[in-house]
Coordinates of C-alpha atoms in Angstrom, one line a residue:
M1 CA 28.2 -14.1 38.2
I2 CA 30.9 -11.4 38.5
M3 CA 30.0 -10.8 42.2
R4 CA 30.1 -14.4 43.0
G5 CA 33.6 -14.6 41.4
F6 CA 34.8 -11.7 43.5
E7 CA 33.3 -13.3 46.7
G8 CA 35.3 -16.5 46.0
V9 CA 38.5 -14.6 45.4
W10 CA 38.2 -12.4 48.5
G11 CA 37.3 -15.4 50.6
R12 CA 40.5 -17.1 49.7
I13 CA 42.5 -14.0 50.3
L14 CA 41.1 -13.6 53.8
L15 CA 42.1 -17.2 54.6
S16 CA 45.8 -16.5 53.6
K17 CA 48.2 -15.7 56.4
K18 CA 50.5 -13.7 54.1
V19 CA 47.9 -11.0 53.5
R20 CA 46.9 -10.3 57.1
L21 CA 49.3 -7.4 57.5
G22 CA 48.3 -5.9 54.1
L23 CA 44.6 -6.1 55.0
L24 CA 45.2 -4.6 58.4
L25 CA 47.0 -1.7 56.8
L26 CA 44.5 -1.3 54.0
M27 CA 41.2 -1.8 55.8
G28 CA 42.1 -1.1 59.4
G29 CA 42.0 2.1 61.3
A30 CA 45.6 2.8 60.3
S31 CA 44.4 3.6 56.8
L32 CA 42.1 6.3 58.2
L33 CA 43.8 7.5 61.4
P34 CA 47.4 8.3 62.2
T35 CA 49.2 5.4 63.9
P36 CA 51.5 6.1 67.0
V37 CA 55.0 5.0 66.7
R38 CA 54.8 2.7 69.8
A39 CA 51.9 0.8 68.4
A40 CA 53.8 0.0 65.2
G41 CA 56.5 -2.1 66.9
A42 CA 60.2 -2.0 67.3
V43 CA 60.6 -1.8 63.6
Y44 CA 59.2 1.7 63.6
D45 CA 61.2 2.9 66.6
I46 CA 64.0 4.2 64.4
P47 CA 64.0 6.9 61.8
P48 CA 62.5 7.7 59.5
Y49 CA 59.3 6.3 61.1
N50 CA 60.0 7.7 64.6
N51 CA 61.2 11.3 64.9
P52 CA 61.6 12.3 68.5
I53 CA 61.8 15.9 67.7
C54 CA 58.4 16.3 66.1
N55 CA 56.8 13.1 67.5
C56 CA 55.5 12.3 64.0
C57 CA 53.3 9.5 63.0
V58 CA 54.0 6.7 60.6
L59 CA 52.2 7.0 57.3
P60 CA 50.7 3.6 56.4
G61 CA 50.8 4.4 52.7
E62 CA 54.6 4.7 52.9
V63 CA 54.8 1.4 54.6
M64 CA 52.6 -0.3 52.0
R65 CA 54.7 1.2 49.2
E66 CA 57.8 -0.1 50.8
M67 CA 56.3 -3.5 51.4
L68 CA 55.1 -3.9 47.8
T69 CA 58.3 -2.6 46.2
G70 CA 60.7 -4.4 48.7
T71 CA 62.6 -1.2 49.6
V72 CA 63.9 0.6 52.7
L73 CA 63.2 -1.7 55.6
W74 CA 61.7 -4.3 53.3
T75 CA 64.7 -4.7 51.1
G76 CA 65.5 -8.3 50.6
Q77 CA 62.0 -9.5 51.5
P78 CA 60.2 -9.7 48.1
D79 CA 57.8 -12.4 49.2
L80 CA 54.9 -10.0 49.8
H81 CA 55.6 -8.1 46.7
H82 CA 55.8 -11.3 44.6
W83 CA 52.7 -12.7 46.3
Y84 CA 50.6 -9.5 45.5
I85 CA 51.8 -9.5 41.9
E86 CA 52.1 -13.1 41.0
T87 CA 49.5 -14.8 43.3
L88 CA 46.9 -12.2 44.1
Y89 CA 46.8 -10.0 41.0
Q90 CA 47.9 -12.2 38.2
K91 CA 46.0 -15.3 39.4
K92 CA 43.0 -13.8 41.1
I93 CA 42.3 -10.2 40.4
E94 CA 43.3 -10.0 36.8
P95 CA 41.3 -13.1 35.7
A96 CA 38.3 -11.8 37.7
F97 CA 38.6 -8.4 35.9
M98 CA 39.0 -10.2 32.6
R99 CA 35.8 -12.2 33.3
M100 CA 34.1 -9.0 34.4
A101 CA 35.2 -7.1 31.3
D102 CA 34.2 -10.1 29.1
Q103 CA 30.7 -10.1 30.7
M104 CA 30.4 -6.4 30.4
V105 CA 31.3 -6.7 26.7
K106 CA 28.7 -9.4 26.3
N107 CA 26.1 -7.3 28.0
V108 CA 27.0 -4.3 25.9
T109 CA 26.9 -6.4 22.8
N110 CA 23.5 -7.8 23.7
Q111 CA 22.2 -4.3 24.3
A112 CA 23.7 -3.2 20.9
R113 CA 22.0 -6.2 19.3
A114 CA 18.7 -5.3 20.9
I115 CA 19.1 -1.7 19.7
G116 CA 20.0 -2.9 16.3
T117 CA 16.9 -5.1 16.3
F118 CA 14.8 -2.0 17.1
Y119 CA 16.5 -0.1 14.2
D120 CA 15.9 -3.0 11.8
A121 CA 12.2 -3.2 12.9
Q122 CA 11.9 0.6 12.5
N123 CA 13.4 0.4 9.0
Q124 CA 11.2 -2.5 8.1
L125 CA 8.0 -0.8 9.3
T126 CA 9.0 2.4 7.5
A127 CA 9.5 0.4 4.3
Q128 CA 6.2 -1.4 4.7
R129 CA 4.5 1.9 5.4
S130 CA 6.0 3.4 2.2
L131 CA 4.9 0.4 0.2
Q132 CA 1.4 0.5 1.6
R133 CA 1.2 4.3 1.0
T134 CA 2.4 3.9 -2.6
N135 CA -0.1 1.0 -3.1
A136 CA -3.0 3.1 -1.7
E137 CA -1.9 6.1 -3.8
S138 CA -1.8 3.8 -6.9
Q139 CA -5.3 2.5 -6.1
S140 CA -6.5 6.1 -5.7
H141 CA -4.8 7.4 -8.8
Y142 CA -5.4 4.7 -11.3
S143 CA -8.8 3.1 -10.1
T144 CA -11.5 4.8 -12.2
S145 CA -14.9 5.3 -10.7
E146 CA -18.2 4.1 -12.1
A147 CA -19.2 7.7 -12.8
L148 CA -16.3 8.0 -15.3
C149 CA -17.4 4.8 -17.1
K150 CA -20.9 6.3 -17.5
Y151 CA -19.6 9.0 -19.9
A152 CA -18.0 6.4 -22.2
S153 CA -21.1 4.2 -22.1
L154 CA -23.5 7.1 -22.9
S155 CA -21.4 8.2 -25.9
T156 CA -21.1 4.7 -27.4
S157 CA -23.1 5.3 -30.6
L158 CA -22.7 9.1 -30.7
A159 CA -20.4 9.1 -33.8
A160 CA -22.6 6.6 -35.7
S161 CA -25.8 8.6 -34.9
E162 CA -24.1 11.8 -36.1
A163 CA -23.1 10.2 -39.4
K164 CA -26.7 9.0 -39.8
Q165 CA -27.9 12.5 -39.0
N166 CA -25.9 13.9 -41.9
A167 CA -27.4 11.3 -44.3
V168 CA -30.9 12.2 -43.2
R169 CA -30.2 16.0 -43.7
L170 CA -29.0 15.3 -47.2
G171 CA -32.1 13.2 -47.8
I172 CA -34.5 16.0 -46.7
L173 CA -32.7 18.6 -48.8
E174 CA -32.6 16.4 -51.9
R175 CA -36.3 15.6 -51.6
S176 CA -37.2 19.3 -51.4
Q177 CA -34.9 20.2 -54.3
N178 CA -36.4 17.4 -56.5
R179 CA -39.9 18.7 -55.6
Q180 CA -39.0 22.2 -56.7
L181 CA -37.3 20.9 -59.9
M182 CA -40.4 18.7 -60.5
S183 CA -38.7 15.4 -60.6
S184 CA -40.7 12.2 -60.8
N185 CA -42.6 10.8 -57.8
M186 CA -42.4 14.0 -55.8
N187 CA -46.2 14.6 -55.5
P188 CA -47.5 13.7 -52.0
A189 CA -50.9 12.5 -53.2
S190 CA -51.9 8.9 -53.3
S191 CA -50.8 7.0 -56.4
A192 CA -54.5 6.4 -57.2
E193 CA -55.2 10.1 -57.4
A194 CA -55.0 12.1 -60.6
G195 CA -53.0 14.7 -58.8
R196 CA -50.0 12.4 -58.9
T197 CA -48.8 14.3 -61.9
L198 CA -46.2 17.1 -61.6
G199 CA -46.6 20.8 -61.7
Q200 CA -47.9 23.7 -59.6
S201 CA -51.5 22.7 -59.7
A202 CA -50.8 19.0 -59.3
D203 CA -48.7 19.8 -56.3
K204 CA -51.4 21.7 -54.6
A205 CA -54.0 19.0 -55.4
G206 CA -51.7 16.3 -54.0
R207 CA -51.0 18.2 -50.8
M208 CA -54.7 18.9 -50.3
S209 CA -55.4 15.2 -50.7
Q210 CA -52.8 14.4 -48.1
F211 CA -54.1 17.0 -45.7
L212 CA -57.6 15.6 -45.8
A213 CA -56.3 12.1 -45.2
K214 CA -53.7 12.8 -42.5
F215 CA -53.6 16.2 -41.0
C216 CA -57.2 17.5 -41.0
D217 CA -58.8 18.5 -37.7
P218 CA -62.6 18.2 -37.8
N219 CA -63.0 20.9 -35.2
D220 CA -61.1 23.6 -37.2
S221 CA -63.0 26.4 -38.9
D222 CA -66.0 26.0 -36.6
A223 CA -66.2 22.3 -37.5
A224 CA -66.4 23.0 -41.2
F225 CA -64.0 20.1 -41.9
A226 CA -66.1 17.6 -40.0
G227 CA -67.5 16.1 -43.1
M228 CA -64.3 16.4 -45.1
C229 CA -61.6 14.9 -42.8
A230 CA -61.0 11.3 -43.7
S231 CA -58.6 10.5 -40.8
S232 CA -60.1 8.7 -37.8
Q233 CA -56.9 9.2 -35.6
D234 CA -55.6 12.4 -34.1
T235 CA -51.9 11.5 -34.0
Q236 CA -51.1 13.6 -37.1
I237 CA -53.7 16.4 -36.7
N238 CA -52.2 19.7 -37.8
R239 CA -48.7 18.2 -37.8
D240 CA -48.1 19.8 -41.2
I241 CA -48.2 23.3 -39.7
D242 CA -47.2 22.6 -36.0
L243 CA -43.4 23.0 -35.8
T244 CA -43.4 22.5 -32.0
R245 CA -45.0 19.1 -31.9
T246 CA -43.6 18.0 -35.2
I247 CA -39.9 18.8 -34.7
D248 CA -39.1 20.9 -31.7
A249 CA -40.6 18.9 -28.8
P250 CA -39.7 15.3 -29.6
L251 CA -36.2 14.2 -28.8
T252 CA -36.2 11.4 -31.4
L253 CA -38.0 11.2 -34.8
D254 CA -38.6 8.0 -36.7
V255 CA -36.9 9.5 -39.8
N256 CA -34.5 7.3 -41.7
F257 CA -33.5 7.9 -45.3
T258 CA -30.5 5.6 -45.2
S259 CA -32.6 2.4 -46.0
G260 CA -34.5 2.5 -49.2
G261 CA -38.0 1.1 -49.9
G262 CA -41.1 0.9 -47.9
A263 CA -43.8 3.4 -47.1
P264 CA -42.8 6.6 -45.2
T265 CA -43.2 6.6 -41.4
V266 CA -45.6 8.9 -39.6
D267 CA -42.7 11.2 -38.6
E268 CA -41.4 11.3 -42.2
E269 CA -44.8 12.3 -43.5
N270 CA -45.1 15.0 -40.9
V271 CA -41.6 16.4 -41.5
M272 CA -42.0 16.5 -45.3
A273 CA -45.5 18.0 -45.1
L274 CA -44.2 20.7 -42.8
A275 CA -41.3 21.4 -45.1
N276 CA -43.8 21.8 -48.1
N277 CA -45.7 24.4 -46.2
L278 CA -42.6 26.3 -45.1
Y279 CA -40.5 26.2 -48.2
A280 CA -41.6 26.4 -51.8
H281 CA -45.3 26.5 -50.9
D282 CA -45.9 27.7 -54.5
L283 CA -43.9 25.9 -57.0
A284 CA -42.7 27.6 -60.1
L285 CA -44.7 27.3 -63.3
N286 CA -44.3 24.1 -65.2
V287 CA -41.3 24.1 -67.5
G288 CA -41.9 21.4 -70.1
N289 CA -40.3 20.2 -73.3
S290 CA -41.9 23.0 -75.3
D291 CA -40.3 25.6 -73.0
F292 CA -36.8 24.1 -73.5
K293 CA -37.3 24.0 -77.2
S294 CA -38.3 27.6 -77.1
M295 CA -35.0 28.4 -75.3
A296 CA -33.1 26.7 -78.0
S297 CA -34.5 29.0 -80.7
A298 CA -32.5 32.0 -81.6
S299 CA -35.4 34.5 -81.1
N300 CA -36.3 33.6 -77.5
A301 CA -33.0 32.1 -76.3
N302 CA -31.9 35.0 -74.1
E303 CA -35.2 35.5 -72.5
G304 CA -35.8 31.8 -71.8
I305 CA -32.3 31.3 -70.4
K306 CA -32.8 34.3 -68.1
D307 CA -36.0 32.9 -66.7
L308 CA -34.4 29.5 -66.2
Q309 CA -31.4 31.0 -64.4
D310 CA -33.7 33.2 -62.2
F311 CA -35.6 30.1 -61.3
R312 CA -32.5 28.1 -60.4
S313 CA -31.2 31.1 -58.4
A314 CA -34.4 31.1 -56.3
V315 CA -34.1 27.4 -55.7
A316 CA -30.5 27.9 -54.5
K317 CA -31.4 30.7 -52.1
R318 CA -34.3 28.6 -50.8
S319 CA -31.9 25.7 -50.1
V320 CA -29.8 27.9 -47.9
A321 CA -32.9 28.7 -45.8
E322 CA -34.1 25.1 -45.8
N323 CA -30.7 23.8 -44.7
S324 CA -31.3 25.0 -41.2
F325 CA -34.7 23.2 -41.1
A326 CA -33.1 20.0 -42.5
A327 CA -30.3 20.1 -39.9
I328 CA -32.6 20.5 -37.0
A329 CA -34.9 17.7 -38.2
A330 CA -32.0 15.4 -39.0
M331 CA -30.4 16.0 -35.6
K332 CA -33.5 14.4 -34.1
A333 CA -33.6 11.5 -36.5
A334 CA -33.4 8.0 -35.1
G335 CA -29.8 6.9 -34.3
T336 CA -28.1 3.5 -34.2
G337 CA -29.3 2.6 -30.7
G338 CA -25.9 1.4 -29.3
S339 CA -26.2 3.4 -26.1
T340 CA -30.0 2.9 -25.5
P341 CA -29.7 0.8 -22.3
Y342 CA -27.3 3.3 -20.7
L343 CA -29.5 6.3 -21.6
K344 CA -32.6 4.6 -20.2
S345 CA -30.6 3.9 -17.0
V346 CA -30.0 7.6 -16.6
L347 CA -33.7 8.3 -17.2
A348 CA -34.5 5.7 -14.6
E349 CA -32.4 7.6 -12.0
L350 CA -34.5 10.7 -12.8
G351 CA -37.7 8.7 -12.0
I352 CA -38.8 8.1 -15.6
S353 CA -40.4 4.7 -16.1
A354 CA -39.3 2.4 -18.9
A355 CA -42.5 3.0 -20.9
D356 CA -42.1 6.7 -20.6
A357 CA -38.4 6.5 -21.6
D358 CA -39.4 4.7 -24.8
K359 CA -41.8 7.5 -25.6
L360 CA -39.2 10.1 -24.7
I361 CA -36.1 8.9 -26.6
G362 CA -37.4 5.9 -28.6
T363 CA -35.7 2.6 -29.1
N364 CA -33.0 4.2 -31.2
P365 CA -32.2 7.6 -29.6
S366 CA -31.2 10.4 -31.9
Y367 CA -28.0 12.4 -31.8
Y368 CA -30.0 15.2 -30.2
A369 CA -31.4 12.9 -27.5
Q370 CA -27.9 11.5 -26.6
M371 CA -26.4 15.0 -26.4
D372 CA -29.4 16.2 -24.3
I373 CA -28.8 13.5 -21.7
L374 CA -25.0 13.9 -21.8
G375 CA -25.1 17.7 -21.7
R376 CA -28.1 18.3 -19.4
K377 CA -30.1 15.5 -17.9
L378 CA -27.0 13.6 -16.5
Y379 CA -26.3 16.5 -14.1
Q380 CA -29.9 16.6 -12.8
T381 CA -29.4 13.4 -10.8
P382 CA -28.2 13.4 -7.2
A383 CA -25.8 10.6 -8.0
F384 CA -23.8 12.9 -10.2
Y385 CA -23.0 15.2 -7.2
A386 CA -22.4 12.3 -4.9
N387 CA -19.8 10.9 -7.4
L388 CA -17.9 14.2 -7.1
M389 CA -17.0 13.2 -3.5
D390 CA -14.3 11.0 -4.9
S391 CA -10.5 11.1 -5.2
P392 CA -9.1 14.2 -6.8
D393 CA -7.8 12.1 -9.7
N394 CA -11.3 10.8 -10.5
V395 CA -12.8 14.2 -10.2
A396 CA -10.1 15.5 -12.6
R397 CA -11.0 12.7 -15.0
Q398 CA -14.7 13.6 -14.8
S399 CA -13.8 17.2 -15.5
A400 CA -11.9 16.1 -18.6
A401 CA -14.9 14.1 -19.7
L402 CA -17.2 17.1 -19.2
K403 CA -14.7 19.2 -21.1
S404 CA -15.0 16.8 -24.1
I405 CA -18.8 17.0 -24.0
S406 CA -18.5 20.8 -23.9
L407 CA -16.3 20.7 -27.0
M408 CA -18.8 18.6 -28.8
Q409 CA -21.5 21.1 -27.9
Q410 CA -19.3 24.0 -29.0
R411 CA -18.8 22.2 -32.3
D412 CA -22.6 21.9 -32.8
I413 CA -22.9 25.6 -31.9
Y414 CA -20.2 26.4 -34.4
E415 CA -22.0 24.6 -37.2
S416 CA -25.2 26.4 -36.3
M417 CA -23.4 29.7 -36.5
Q418 CA -22.1 28.7 -39.9
R419 CA -25.7 28.1 -41.1
S420 CA -26.7 31.5 -39.6
E421 CA -23.8 33.1 -41.4
M422 CA -24.9 31.5 -44.7
L423 CA -28.5 32.8 -44.1
L424 CA -27.2 36.3 -43.4
S425 CA -25.0 36.4 -46.4
T426 CA -27.9 35.1 -48.6
L427 CA -30.2 37.7 -47.2
L428 CA -27.7 40.4 -47.8
E429 CA -27.3 39.2 -51.4
M430 CA -31.1 39.4 -52.0
Y431 CA -31.0 43.1 -50.8
I432 CA -28.1 43.8 -53.0
V433 CA -29.9 42.3 -56.0
Q434 CA -32.9 44.5 -55.4
E435 CA -30.6 47.6 -55.4
Q436 CA -28.9 46.3 -58.5
D437 CA -32.2 45.9 -60.3
K438 CA -33.1 49.5 -59.4
M439 CA -29.9 50.8 -60.8
T440 CA -30.3 48.7 -63.9
N441 CA -33.8 49.9 -64.5
E442 CA -32.8 53.5 -63.9
G443 CA -30.0 53.1 -66.4
V444 CA -32.3 51.7 -69.0
K445 CA -34.6 54.7 -68.6

């Protein structure tokens, strides 16, 4: 558009008669080459344009300056000067330059707007990228994996099973103590047997009756028991003396002393029979009413009281030893069953069928069974190691869950060490008592 404006302006200038001399001087050969004086006309025959001495040439620039300023030979002839200023420049050239400048400003403004648009787009894309990155990081940081939920599900009923375990341990210890103290209904014989009565002999007779009915193996002693064993099933054979099959191997025992009434379960019979053979196999001699009356008499009071205190001291020391047995048996007692489906799901990942899972952990897995899966079997599945290929945050969360399981195991180990400490201190006391008796006897002599 600017070029078309200039073409129109210069076209009109070329048509004007007043600018012919200016154009000839500006664009002609006189602007490039010296002009002889004779070719310039009579006007230039006089000084200062014609100098005979040096035969100088007229400078077109000087002529143009004089023409535009109306000086020297052009004094009093301002028409060309006025025309160049008022007509050519002010009306033609200056408006054209103004339009050109305006168009250039518009072009520059349009370019600036385009550049600004690019900057706006860049800022917008940068902001969107930051938001998307933050969103992705939030999803990565705060979206927990399925593996983490598995730890919570597997420990659903862990605390309840532990509380039930403590109740079962107290029940086992109380039963053993009542048996040694010859409380009522502590004889394992059938209620129809005469051996239901209390005392050392009655206890042996009742246990023998239970052995023949429940635990007898017809093949033992060169089949000597073939005609004596009354049991037709082998599920309880020798369970009264087999610690491995009775307590150590099973993960869950059907032992529950929290609900009263009803006949004892098979596992309860096995555990109590094994405890009878391990602890207080020989009960103390019967202490009846006559014995307590004898203690009350002045003549035999000291001797009777000493025997009674010795008996109770032996029962106390035995309870320390039996506490470990009761703790291990109670740890495998049936739990509450809140996490059973999740535990069986882990066993299924290990290739164990549902029927075998029922045999392995039962319908109400024990505290020991739950901790065995949480602390050992869970890490035997390929899925556990595949789940470690997760975000660093989820791996850190799994590490925290594993740390909590480790703390629970350390607590169990701590309690076991406490029981071992009690056993060691009791054993040391027994050795000290022996030395004390030696010193007492030597002193008496």
